Short mmCIF file of C-alpha atoms in Angstrom, two decimals:
data_model
loop_
_atom_site.label_atom_id
_atom_site.label_comp_id
_atom_site.label_asym_id
_atom_site.label_seq_id
_atom_site.Cartn_x
_atom_site.Cartn_y
_atom_site.Cartn_z
CA MET A 204 -5.53 2.50 -33.43
CA ARG A 205 -5.46 -1.20 -31.81
CA GLU A 206 -2.54 -3.03 -30.53
CA MET A 207 -1.44 -6.20 -29.24
CA GLY A 208 1.82 -7.42 -27.57
CA LEU A 209 2.25 -10.97 -27.42
CA GLY A 210 3.76 -12.40 -24.21
CA CYS A 211 5.02 -16.55 -23.38
CA GLY A 212 4.05 -17.12 -19.57
CA ILE A 213 2.62 -13.67 -18.80
CA ASP A 214 1.08 -12.44 -15.70
CA LEU A 215 -1.11 -9.90 -15.10
CA ALA A 216 1.80 -7.60 -13.03
CA ASP A 217 3.86 -8.67 -16.05
CA ALA A 218 1.38 -7.38 -18.71
CA ILE A 219 1.01 -4.11 -16.60
CA LYS A 220 4.83 -3.40 -16.82
CA LEU A 221 4.90 -4.27 -20.35
CA HIS A 222 1.86 -1.87 -21.27
CA GLU A 223 3.16 0.79 -18.83
CA GLN A 224 6.36 0.44 -21.32
CA GLY A 225 4.83 0.21 -24.24
CA ALA A 226 1.89 2.38 -24.58
CA ALA A 227 3.91 5.41 -22.56
CA ASP A 228 3.69 7.29 -25.76
CA VAL A 229 0.75 7.31 -26.37
CA GLY A 230 -1.07 9.60 -24.30
CA GLU A 231 -5.01 8.65 -22.76
CA HIS A 232 -6.02 5.05 -24.01
CA TYR A 233 -7.53 2.21 -22.77
CA MET A 234 -6.27 -1.65 -21.90
CA ILE A 235 -7.87 -4.50 -22.20
CA SER A 236 -6.36 -6.83 -19.29
CA LEU A 237 -8.05 -9.73 -18.92
CA VAL A 238 -10.75 -12.03 -21.40
CA GLY A 239 -11.52 -15.36 -20.80
CA VAL A 240 -14.21 -17.85 -21.31
CA ARG A 241 -14.72 -20.93 -19.04
CA PRO A 242 -14.19 -23.77 -21.60
CA HIS A 243 -17.59 -25.09 -21.46
CA ILE A 244 -19.09 -22.09 -22.24
CA GLN A 245 -16.95 -21.07 -25.22
CA GLY A 246 -17.81 -20.55 -28.97
CA ARG A 247 -21.15 -19.07 -27.98
CA GLY A 248 -19.88 -15.44 -28.60
CA ASN A 249 -19.17 -14.11 -25.45
CA ALA A 250 -15.81 -12.92 -25.91
CA ARG A 251 -16.89 -11.50 -28.77
CA GLN A 252 -19.60 -9.50 -27.25
CA LEU A 253 -17.44 -8.27 -24.61
CA ILE A 254 -14.99 -6.69 -26.49
CA SER A 255 -17.05 -5.44 -29.09
CA ALA A 256 -18.57 -3.45 -26.33
CA MET A 257 -15.41 -2.45 -24.80
CA LEU A 258 -14.17 -1.46 -28.21
CA ALA A 259 -17.47 0.51 -29.71
CA LYS A 260 -16.97 2.65 -25.89
CA ALA A 261 -13.28 3.31 -26.89
CA ASP A 262 -14.10 4.17 -30.37
CA ALA A 263 -17.11 6.63 -29.51
CA GLU A 264 -14.42 8.18 -27.34
CA ARG A 265 -12.06 8.01 -29.99
CA LEU A 266 -9.42 6.67 -27.69
CA PRO A 267 -6.65 3.85 -28.78
CA VAL A 268 -7.09 0.39 -27.22
CA TYR A 269 -3.90 -1.73 -26.12
CA LEU A 270 -3.96 -5.46 -24.79
CA PHE A 271 -1.22 -8.20 -24.03
CA THR A 272 -2.35 -12.06 -24.52
CA GLY A 273 0.03 -14.77 -23.29
CA ASN A 274 -1.40 -17.15 -25.90
CA ASP A 275 -0.28 -17.35 -29.52
CA ARG A 276 -3.41 -18.49 -30.50
CA ASN A 277 -4.91 -15.19 -29.61
CA GLU A 278 -3.49 -13.37 -31.91
CA ALA A 279 -5.72 -14.12 -34.76
CA MET A 280 -8.89 -14.00 -32.32
CA TYR A 281 -7.88 -10.56 -31.42
CA SER A 282 -6.60 -9.24 -35.17
CA LYS A 283 -10.34 -10.00 -36.11
CA TYR A 284 -11.23 -6.95 -33.99
CA GLY A 285 -8.90 -4.73 -35.92
CA PHE A 286 -5.36 -5.26 -33.43
CA GLU A 287 -2.22 -5.17 -34.85
CA LEU A 288 0.80 -6.72 -32.93
CA ARG A 289 3.03 -4.06 -31.54
CA SER A 290 5.69 -6.26 -29.79
CA ARG A 291 6.50 -9.70 -28.34
CA ALA A 292 8.31 -10.81 -25.40
CA SER A 293 9.09 -13.53 -23.39
CA ILE A 294 8.62 -13.07 -19.49
CA GLY A 295 7.80 -15.08 -16.39
CA VAL A 296 8.26 -19.15 -16.55
CA GLY A 297 10.30 -20.14 -19.21
CA ARG A 298 12.51 -17.24 -20.21
#
């Protein structure tokens, strides 16, 4: 199982709170908290390699993976890895 939550104006502390609420019922699992690539090296497959390695480890252990993203554009990227939208929230700036 791979699920994501989308949050507008999300910061790490808020993401952790949402994760604790949203994934409390799933038992042992992995959470991807931050993935970022500097603009001048984007488009070279760095994020793909990192995410693929994390997902391979979780798959080998048969554990679900959850993540939160503060950027709607990322929804399409994460769906390529099998993530499905579980929740959407507006938190932080611009609530």
